[in-house]
Coordinates of C-alpha atoms in Angstrom, one line a residue:
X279 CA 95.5 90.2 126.3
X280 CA 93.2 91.1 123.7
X281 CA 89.3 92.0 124.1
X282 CA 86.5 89.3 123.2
X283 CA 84.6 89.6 119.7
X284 CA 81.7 91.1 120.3
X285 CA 79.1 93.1 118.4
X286 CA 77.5 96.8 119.1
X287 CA 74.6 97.6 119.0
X288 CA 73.2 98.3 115.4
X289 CA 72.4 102.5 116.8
X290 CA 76.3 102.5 118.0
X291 CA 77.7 101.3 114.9
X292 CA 75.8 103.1 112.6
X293 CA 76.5 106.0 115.1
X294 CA 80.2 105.7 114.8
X295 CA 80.2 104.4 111.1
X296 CA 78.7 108.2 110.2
X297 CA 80.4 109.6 107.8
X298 CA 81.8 113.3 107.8
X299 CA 81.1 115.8 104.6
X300 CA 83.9 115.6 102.1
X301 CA 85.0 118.9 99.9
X302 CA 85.0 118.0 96.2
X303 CA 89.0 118.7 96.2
X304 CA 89.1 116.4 99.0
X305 CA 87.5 113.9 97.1
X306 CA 89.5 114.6 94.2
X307 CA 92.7 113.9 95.6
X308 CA 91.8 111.2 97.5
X309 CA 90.4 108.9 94.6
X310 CA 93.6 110.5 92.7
X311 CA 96.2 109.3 94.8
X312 CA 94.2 105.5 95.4
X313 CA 94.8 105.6 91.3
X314 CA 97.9 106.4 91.3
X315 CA 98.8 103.6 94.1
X316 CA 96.9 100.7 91.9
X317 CA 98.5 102.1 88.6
X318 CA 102.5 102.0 90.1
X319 CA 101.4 98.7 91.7
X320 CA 100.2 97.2 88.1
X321 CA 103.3 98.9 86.3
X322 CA 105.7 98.2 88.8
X323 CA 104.5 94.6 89.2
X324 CA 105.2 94.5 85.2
X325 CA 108.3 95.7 85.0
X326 CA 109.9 93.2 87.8
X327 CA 108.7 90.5 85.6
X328 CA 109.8 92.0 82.7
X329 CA 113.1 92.2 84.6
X330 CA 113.5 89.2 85.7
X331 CA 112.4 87.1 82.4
X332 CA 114.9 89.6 80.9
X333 CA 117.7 88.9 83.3
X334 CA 117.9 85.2 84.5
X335 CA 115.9 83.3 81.3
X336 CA 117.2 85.4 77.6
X337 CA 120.2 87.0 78.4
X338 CA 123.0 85.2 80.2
X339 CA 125.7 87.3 81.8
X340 CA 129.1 85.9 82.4
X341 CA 129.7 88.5 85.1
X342 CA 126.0 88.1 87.1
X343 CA 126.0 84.4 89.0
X344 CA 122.3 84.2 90.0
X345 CA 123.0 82.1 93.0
X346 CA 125.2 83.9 94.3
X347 CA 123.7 87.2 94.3
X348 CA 119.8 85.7 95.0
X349 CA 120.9 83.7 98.0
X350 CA 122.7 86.2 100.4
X351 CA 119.9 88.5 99.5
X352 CA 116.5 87.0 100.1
X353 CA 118.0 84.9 102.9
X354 CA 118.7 88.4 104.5
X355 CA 114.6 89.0 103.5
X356 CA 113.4 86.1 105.3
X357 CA 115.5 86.9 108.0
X358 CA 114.2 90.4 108.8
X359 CA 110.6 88.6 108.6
X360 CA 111.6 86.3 111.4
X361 CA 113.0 89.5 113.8
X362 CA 110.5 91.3 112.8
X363 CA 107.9 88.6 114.5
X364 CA 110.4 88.1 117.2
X365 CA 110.5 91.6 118.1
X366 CA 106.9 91.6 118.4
X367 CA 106.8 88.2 121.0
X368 CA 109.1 90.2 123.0
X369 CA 107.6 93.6 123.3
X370 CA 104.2 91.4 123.9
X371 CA 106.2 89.5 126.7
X372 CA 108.1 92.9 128.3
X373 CA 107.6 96.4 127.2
X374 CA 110.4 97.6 129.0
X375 CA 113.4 95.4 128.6
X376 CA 112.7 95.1 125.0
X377 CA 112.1 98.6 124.1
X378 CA 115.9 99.2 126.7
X379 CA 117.2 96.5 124.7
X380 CA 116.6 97.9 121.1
X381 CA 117.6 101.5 122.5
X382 CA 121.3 99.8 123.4
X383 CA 121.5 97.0 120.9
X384 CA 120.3 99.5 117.4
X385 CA 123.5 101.9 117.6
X386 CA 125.7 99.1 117.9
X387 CA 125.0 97.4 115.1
X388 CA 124.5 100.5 112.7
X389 CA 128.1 101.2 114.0
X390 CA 128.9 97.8 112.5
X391 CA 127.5 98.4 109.7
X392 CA 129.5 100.9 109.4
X393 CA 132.8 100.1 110.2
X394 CA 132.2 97.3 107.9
X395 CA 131.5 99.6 104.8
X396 CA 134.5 101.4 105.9
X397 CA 136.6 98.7 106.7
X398 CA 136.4 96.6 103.2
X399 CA 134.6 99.3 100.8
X400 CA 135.8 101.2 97.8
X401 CA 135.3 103.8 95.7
X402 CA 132.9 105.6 97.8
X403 CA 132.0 103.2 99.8
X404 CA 133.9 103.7 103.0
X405 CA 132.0 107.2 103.0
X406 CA 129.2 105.5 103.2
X407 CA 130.3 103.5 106.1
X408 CA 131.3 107.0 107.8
X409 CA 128.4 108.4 107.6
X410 CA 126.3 104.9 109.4
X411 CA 129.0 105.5 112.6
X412 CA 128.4 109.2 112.8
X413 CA 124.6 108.2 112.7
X414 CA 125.4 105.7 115.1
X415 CA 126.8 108.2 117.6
X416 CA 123.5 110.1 116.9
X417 CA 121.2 107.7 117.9
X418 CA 123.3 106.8 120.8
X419 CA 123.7 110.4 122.1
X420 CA 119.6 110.7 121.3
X421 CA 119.0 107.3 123.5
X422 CA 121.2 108.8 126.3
X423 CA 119.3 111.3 126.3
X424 CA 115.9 109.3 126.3
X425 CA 117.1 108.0 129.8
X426 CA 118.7 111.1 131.4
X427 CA 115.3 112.6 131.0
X428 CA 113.2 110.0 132.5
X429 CA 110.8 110.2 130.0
X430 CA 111.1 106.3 128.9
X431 CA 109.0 105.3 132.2
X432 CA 106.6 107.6 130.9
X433 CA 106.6 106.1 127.2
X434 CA 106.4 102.3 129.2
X435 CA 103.5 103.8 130.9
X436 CA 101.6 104.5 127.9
X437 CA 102.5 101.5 126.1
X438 CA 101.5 99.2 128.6
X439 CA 98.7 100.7 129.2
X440 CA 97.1 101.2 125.6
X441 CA 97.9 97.2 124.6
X442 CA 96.5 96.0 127.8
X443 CA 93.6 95.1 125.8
X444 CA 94.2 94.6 122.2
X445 CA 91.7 94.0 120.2
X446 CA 90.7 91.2 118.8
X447 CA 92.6 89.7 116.1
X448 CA 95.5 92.8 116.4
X449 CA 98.2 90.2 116.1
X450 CA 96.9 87.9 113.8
X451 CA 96.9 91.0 111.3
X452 CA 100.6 92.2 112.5
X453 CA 101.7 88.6 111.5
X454 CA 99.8 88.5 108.4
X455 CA 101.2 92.2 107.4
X456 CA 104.7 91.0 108.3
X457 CA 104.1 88.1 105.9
X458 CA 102.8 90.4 103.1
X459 CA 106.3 92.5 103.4
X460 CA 108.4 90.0 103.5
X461 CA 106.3 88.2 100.5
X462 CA 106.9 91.6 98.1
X463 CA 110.5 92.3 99.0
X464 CA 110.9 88.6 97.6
X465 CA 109.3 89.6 94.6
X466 CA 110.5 93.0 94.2
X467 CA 114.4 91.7 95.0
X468 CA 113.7 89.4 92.2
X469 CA 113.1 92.1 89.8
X470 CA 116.3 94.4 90.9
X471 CA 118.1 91.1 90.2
X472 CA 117.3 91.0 86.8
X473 CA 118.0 94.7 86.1
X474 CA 121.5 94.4 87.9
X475 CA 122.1 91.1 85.7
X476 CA 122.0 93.2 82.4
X477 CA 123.0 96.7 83.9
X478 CA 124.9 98.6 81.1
X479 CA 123.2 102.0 81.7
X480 CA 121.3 104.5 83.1
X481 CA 118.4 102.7 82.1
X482 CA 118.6 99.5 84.3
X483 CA 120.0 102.1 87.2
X484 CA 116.6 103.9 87.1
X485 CA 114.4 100.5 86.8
X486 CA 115.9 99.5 90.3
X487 CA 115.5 103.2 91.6
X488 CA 111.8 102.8 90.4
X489 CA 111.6 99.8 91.5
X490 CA 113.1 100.8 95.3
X491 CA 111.1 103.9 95.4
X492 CA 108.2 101.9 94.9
X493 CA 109.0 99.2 97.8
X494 CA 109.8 102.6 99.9
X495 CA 106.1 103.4 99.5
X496 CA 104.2 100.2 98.9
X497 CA 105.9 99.6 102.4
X498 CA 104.4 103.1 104.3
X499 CA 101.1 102.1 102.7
X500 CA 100.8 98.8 104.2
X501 CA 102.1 100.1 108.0
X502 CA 99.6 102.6 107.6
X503 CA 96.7 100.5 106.7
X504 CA 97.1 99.0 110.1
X505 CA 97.5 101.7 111.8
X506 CA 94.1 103.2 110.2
X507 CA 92.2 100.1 111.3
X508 CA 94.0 98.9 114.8
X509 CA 93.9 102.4 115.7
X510 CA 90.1 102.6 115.2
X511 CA 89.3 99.3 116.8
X512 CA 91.4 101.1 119.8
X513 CA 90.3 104.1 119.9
X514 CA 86.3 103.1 120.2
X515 CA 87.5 100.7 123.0
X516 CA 88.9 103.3 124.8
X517 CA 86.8 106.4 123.9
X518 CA 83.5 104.6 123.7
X519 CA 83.5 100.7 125.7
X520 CA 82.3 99.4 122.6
X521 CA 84.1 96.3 120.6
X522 CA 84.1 96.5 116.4
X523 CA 86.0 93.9 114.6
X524 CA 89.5 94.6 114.1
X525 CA 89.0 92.9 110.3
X526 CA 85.6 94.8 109.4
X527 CA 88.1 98.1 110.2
X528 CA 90.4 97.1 107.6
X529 CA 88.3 96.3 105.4
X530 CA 86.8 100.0 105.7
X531 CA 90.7 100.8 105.5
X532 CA 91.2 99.0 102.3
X533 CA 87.7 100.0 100.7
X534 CA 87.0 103.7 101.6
X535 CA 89.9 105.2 103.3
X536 CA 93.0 104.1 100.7
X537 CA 93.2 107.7 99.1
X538 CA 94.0 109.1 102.5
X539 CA 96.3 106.3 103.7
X540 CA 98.0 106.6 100.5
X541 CA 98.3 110.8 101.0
X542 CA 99.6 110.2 104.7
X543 CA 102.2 107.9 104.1
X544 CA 103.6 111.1 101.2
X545 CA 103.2 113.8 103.6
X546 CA 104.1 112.2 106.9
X547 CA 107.7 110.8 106.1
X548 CA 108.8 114.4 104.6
X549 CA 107.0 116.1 107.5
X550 CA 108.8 114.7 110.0
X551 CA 112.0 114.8 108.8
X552 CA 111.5 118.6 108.4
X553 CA 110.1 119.4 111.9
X554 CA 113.0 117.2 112.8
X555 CA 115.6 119.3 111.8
X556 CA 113.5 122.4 112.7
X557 CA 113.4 121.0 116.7
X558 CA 116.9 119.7 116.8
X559 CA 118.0 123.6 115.3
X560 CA 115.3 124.8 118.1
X561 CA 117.3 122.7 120.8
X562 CA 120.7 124.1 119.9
X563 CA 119.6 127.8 120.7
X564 CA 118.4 126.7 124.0
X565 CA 115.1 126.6 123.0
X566 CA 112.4 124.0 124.2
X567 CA 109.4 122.4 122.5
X568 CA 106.8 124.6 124.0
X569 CA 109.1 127.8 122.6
X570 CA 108.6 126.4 119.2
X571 CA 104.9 126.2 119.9
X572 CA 104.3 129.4 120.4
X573 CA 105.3 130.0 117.1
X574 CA 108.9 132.2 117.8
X575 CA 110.7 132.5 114.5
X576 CA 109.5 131.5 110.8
X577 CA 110.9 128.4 111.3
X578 CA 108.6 127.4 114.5
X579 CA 105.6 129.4 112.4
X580 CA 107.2 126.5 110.0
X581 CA 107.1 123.8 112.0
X582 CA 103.0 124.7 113.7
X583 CA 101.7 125.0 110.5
X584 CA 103.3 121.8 108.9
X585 CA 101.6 119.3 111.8
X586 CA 98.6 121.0 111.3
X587 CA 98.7 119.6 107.4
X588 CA 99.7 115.8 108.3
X589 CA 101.1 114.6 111.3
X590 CA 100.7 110.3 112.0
X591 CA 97.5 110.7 114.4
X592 CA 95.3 112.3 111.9
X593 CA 95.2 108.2 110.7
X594 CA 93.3 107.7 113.8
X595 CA 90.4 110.2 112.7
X596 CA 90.5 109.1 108.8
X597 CA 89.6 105.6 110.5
X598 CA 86.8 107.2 113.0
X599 CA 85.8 109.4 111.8
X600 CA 86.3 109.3 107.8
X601 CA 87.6 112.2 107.0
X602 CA 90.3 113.6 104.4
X603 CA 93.8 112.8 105.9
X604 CA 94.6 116.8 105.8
X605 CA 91.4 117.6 107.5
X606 CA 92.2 114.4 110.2
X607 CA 95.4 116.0 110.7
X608 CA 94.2 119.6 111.6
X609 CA 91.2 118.6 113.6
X610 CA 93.3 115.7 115.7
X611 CA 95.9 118.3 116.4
X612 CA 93.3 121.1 117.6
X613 CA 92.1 118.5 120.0
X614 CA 95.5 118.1 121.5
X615 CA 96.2 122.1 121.7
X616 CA 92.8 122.3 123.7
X617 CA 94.3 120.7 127.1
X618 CA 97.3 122.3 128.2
X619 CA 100.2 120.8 127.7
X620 CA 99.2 117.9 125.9
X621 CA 100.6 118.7 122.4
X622 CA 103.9 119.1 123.4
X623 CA 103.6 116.0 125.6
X624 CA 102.3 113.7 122.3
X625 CA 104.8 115.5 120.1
X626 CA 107.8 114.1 122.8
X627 CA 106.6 110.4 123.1
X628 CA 109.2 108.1 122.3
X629 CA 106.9 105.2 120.8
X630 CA 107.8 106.4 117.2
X631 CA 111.2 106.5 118.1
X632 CA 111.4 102.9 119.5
X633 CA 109.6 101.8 116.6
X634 CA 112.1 103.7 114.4
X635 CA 115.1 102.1 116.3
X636 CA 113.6 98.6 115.9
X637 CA 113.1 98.4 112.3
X638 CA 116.3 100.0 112.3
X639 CA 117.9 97.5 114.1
X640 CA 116.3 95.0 112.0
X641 CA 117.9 96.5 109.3
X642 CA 121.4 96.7 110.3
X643 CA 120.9 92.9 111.1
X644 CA 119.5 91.9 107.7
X645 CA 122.6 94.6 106.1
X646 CA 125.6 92.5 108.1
X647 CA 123.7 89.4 107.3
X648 CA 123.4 89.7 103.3
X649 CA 126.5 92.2 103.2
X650 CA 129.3 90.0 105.0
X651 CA 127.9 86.7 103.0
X652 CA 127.9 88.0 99.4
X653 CA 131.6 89.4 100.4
X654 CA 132.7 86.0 101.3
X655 CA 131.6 84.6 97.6
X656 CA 131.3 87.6 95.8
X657 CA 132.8 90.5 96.3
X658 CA 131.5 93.0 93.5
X659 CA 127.9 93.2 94.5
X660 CA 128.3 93.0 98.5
X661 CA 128.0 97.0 98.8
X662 CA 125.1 96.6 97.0
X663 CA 123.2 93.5 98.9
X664 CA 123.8 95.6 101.6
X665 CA 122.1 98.8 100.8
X666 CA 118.9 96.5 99.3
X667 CA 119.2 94.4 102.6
X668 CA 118.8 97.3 105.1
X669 CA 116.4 98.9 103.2
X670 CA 114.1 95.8 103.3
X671 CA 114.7 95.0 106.9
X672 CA 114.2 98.7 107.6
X673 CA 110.4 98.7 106.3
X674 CA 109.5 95.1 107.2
X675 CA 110.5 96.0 110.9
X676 CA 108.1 99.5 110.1
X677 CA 105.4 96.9 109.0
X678 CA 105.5 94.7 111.7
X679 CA 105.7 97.8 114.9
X680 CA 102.2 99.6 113.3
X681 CA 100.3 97.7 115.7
X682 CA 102.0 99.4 118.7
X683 CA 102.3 102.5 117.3
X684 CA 98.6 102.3 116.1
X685 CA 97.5 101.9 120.1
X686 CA 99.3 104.4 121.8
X687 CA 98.7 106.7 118.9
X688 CA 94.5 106.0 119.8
X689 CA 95.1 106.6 123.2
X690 CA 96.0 109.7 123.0
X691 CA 93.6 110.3 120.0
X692 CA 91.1 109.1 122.7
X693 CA 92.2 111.2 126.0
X694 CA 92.4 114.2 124.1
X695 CA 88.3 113.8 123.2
X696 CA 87.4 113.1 126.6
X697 CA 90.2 113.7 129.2
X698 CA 87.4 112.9 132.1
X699 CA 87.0 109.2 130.3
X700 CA 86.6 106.6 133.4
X701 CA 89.1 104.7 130.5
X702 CA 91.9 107.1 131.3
X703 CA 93.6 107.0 134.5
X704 CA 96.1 109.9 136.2
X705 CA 99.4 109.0 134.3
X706 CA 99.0 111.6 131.8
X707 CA 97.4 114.4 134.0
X708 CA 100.2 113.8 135.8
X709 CA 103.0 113.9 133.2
X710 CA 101.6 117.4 132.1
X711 CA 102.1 118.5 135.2
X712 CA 105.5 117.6 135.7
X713 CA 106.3 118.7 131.8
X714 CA 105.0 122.3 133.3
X715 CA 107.7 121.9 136.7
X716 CA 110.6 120.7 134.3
X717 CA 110.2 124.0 131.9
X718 CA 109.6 126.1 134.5
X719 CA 112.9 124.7 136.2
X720 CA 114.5 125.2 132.9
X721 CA 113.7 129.0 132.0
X722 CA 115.0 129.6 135.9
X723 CA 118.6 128.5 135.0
X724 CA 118.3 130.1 131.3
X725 CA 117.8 133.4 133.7
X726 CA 120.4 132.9 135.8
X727 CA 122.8 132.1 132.9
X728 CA 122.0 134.9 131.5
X729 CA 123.0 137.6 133.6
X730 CA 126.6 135.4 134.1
X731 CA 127.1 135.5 130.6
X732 CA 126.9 139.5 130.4
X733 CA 129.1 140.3 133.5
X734 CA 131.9 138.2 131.6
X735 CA 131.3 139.9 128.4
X736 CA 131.8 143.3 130.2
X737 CA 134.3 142.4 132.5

């Protein structure tokens, strides 16, 4: 259900429109990096007409059949638009059984994927392919895992409980952003057409990396404009019983907080990838979240100092509160280390994750769909057609999840301000005590493992 339009009082809004003091470097980089957004926008924009008036209209290729390659391709684009709104009825309709559903259904059909790469590829193509099954066993070992742990009821829990009450005019933006994704692949697929209908060189090769790279980001901005403004709408339900218009948020978004949206969607995708790799190595030693948290090893030092500089829920302060995504970051993070056990439990949610698996999914669907078509009538370009497909389904199904993410992300935003909130029920109080009897259980066995291991080394 989502909550009635209505209007605060003039005191609370100007109350919670207050802005924070910004640093002159803060400033700087924040108007530098909304430039630099509008400028590869313009140029970008430029070239894929260039491209495509250059491809399809003065130079005719014998080897490049328009219809061919086009069809399969934006076919698989519309498609991924239509999941991607799917997906969303269905989470809206049953949190759990969709979110069980895209933990079974993704690593099945990135495995497809896979074996098809391998399975009709060349060249180095069927490597590829390989390395889409190994991923697959990945993310099926990593789902396995999301149940043996019981911490999916957990994840439900939060989910249903932050989108109980949505705010106003949340989907209507989700479907709008969806439409806006689907709408820019179209016209950005058009442009990588017209490079790959004159390719002779390098040159055309770095147009469509340009051209990619630019979808790639384009694609984090948007997801993260709606996560700035659903999460504020949200968060001021939750921390403060007051209503603001979901629309008025992003317009704020748009207007004032671009720079930081823009510097967010940089850092966070790189971050993440890094503390990634820095848990699963902390995991492999035997070591546990709250190990890593206390900072044991340059790499944990690493890892605590990185989330401090960007991590997703400083977009819920750049939103409140209107501060520089850095300082968001470090200040939304310090509010989380203040209750016990409440950083590692928001660092272990599995909402990200879902979402990650779902535009994943999408992907793989939108990859099978263009990939096993253009093969059918054109074989030379289906390796291709699938690469561009997956890519696209991958960020429109990031585009169309924000909305969830952007909730859960307030909530916590929210119970970390004001744990006592009559908002806030037991579920996390509760999980934080539990986290503390499962670690506690764990560094018992770790002892008792350890004194077997050294009577086997001496005996």
């Amino acid at each position: 259900m989502e909550i009635e339009q209505t209007v605060a009082s003039p005191a609370a809004a100007a109350q919670q429109q207050q802005p924070q003091p910004q640093t002159l470097t803060g400033r700087f980089f924040r108007c530098l990096f909304t430039a630099i957004f509008y400028v590869q926008l313009i140029l970008i924009s430029a070239l894929v007409i260039f491209l495509t008036l250059r491809g399809l209209v003065f130079t005719k290729s014998p080897t490049f059949h328009p219809k061919k390659w086009y069809t399969p391709l934006l076919s698989s684009v519309a498609l991924s638009g239509l999941l991607s709104l799917a997906w969303q009825c269905f989470f809206l309709c049953n949190i759990a059984a969709t979110s069980k559903a895209t933990i079974i259904l993704t690593p099945l059909l990135t495995f497809s994927v896979g074996i098809f790469l391998v399975t009709y590829g060349k060249t180095f193509v069927p490597g590829v392919g390989g390395v889409l099954v190994l991923f697959s066993f990945a993310q099926a070992l990593h789902s396995w895992l999301f149940v043996t742990r019981r911490r999916l009821e957990f994840t439900f829990t939060m989910m249903a409980l932050s989108t109980s009450a949505l705010p106003a005019r949340t989907r209507a933006i989700a479907v709008v952003s969806s439409i806006l994704s689907v709408l820019y692949s179209a016209f950005s697929v058009a442009g990588i057409g017209g490079a790959t209908a004159t390719r002779t060189g390098l040159v055309d090769i770095l147009f469509i990396s340009l051209i990619v790279i630019s979808l790639a980001w384009t694609m984090q901005v948007l997801k993260n404009v709606q996560v700035v403004a659903i999460s504020k709408a949200a968060y001021v339900h939750f921390a403060r019983y007051q209503v603001i218009s979901v629309c008025g948020a992003l317009c704020a978004a748009l207007r004032s907080h671009l720079g930081s949206i823009c510097i967010g969607s940089t850092l966070v995708p790189v971050f993440v990838v890094i503390r990634g790799m820095i848990r699963t190595a902390n995991k492999m030693g035997n070591g546990s979240d709250r190990t890593m948290y206390a900072g044991h090893g340059d790499c944990a030092w690493v890892a605590n100092h990185m989330i401090l500089v960007g991590n997703r829920y400083g977009f819920v302060h750049v939103g409140v509160h209107n501060k520089g995504f850095v300082q968001a970051s470090r200040d939304t993070w310090g509010e989380f280390r203040r209750t016990v056990g409440l950083e590692e439990l928001v660092d272990a949610d599995l909402t990200s994750s879902i979402c990650f698996l779902s535009a994943f999914g999408i992907g793989a669907i939108s990859a099978l769909t263009a990939g096993i078509w253009e093969f059918n009538i054109h074989k030379d370009y289906f390796f291709q057609l699938t690469l561009y497909a997956f890519i696209i389904g991958y960020f429109v199904g990031r585009v169309s999840s924000a909305w969830l993410q952007a909730c859960v992300m307030a909530y916590f935003v929210a119970y970390a301000a004001n744990p006592e909130g009559a908002n806030f029920d037991n579920s996390i109080s509760e999980r934080i005590a539990r986290q503390d009897v499962e670690e506690n259980k764990r560094l018992a066995e770790n002892e008792v493992r350890q004194p077997e291991e050294e009577d086997v080394t001496y005996m």
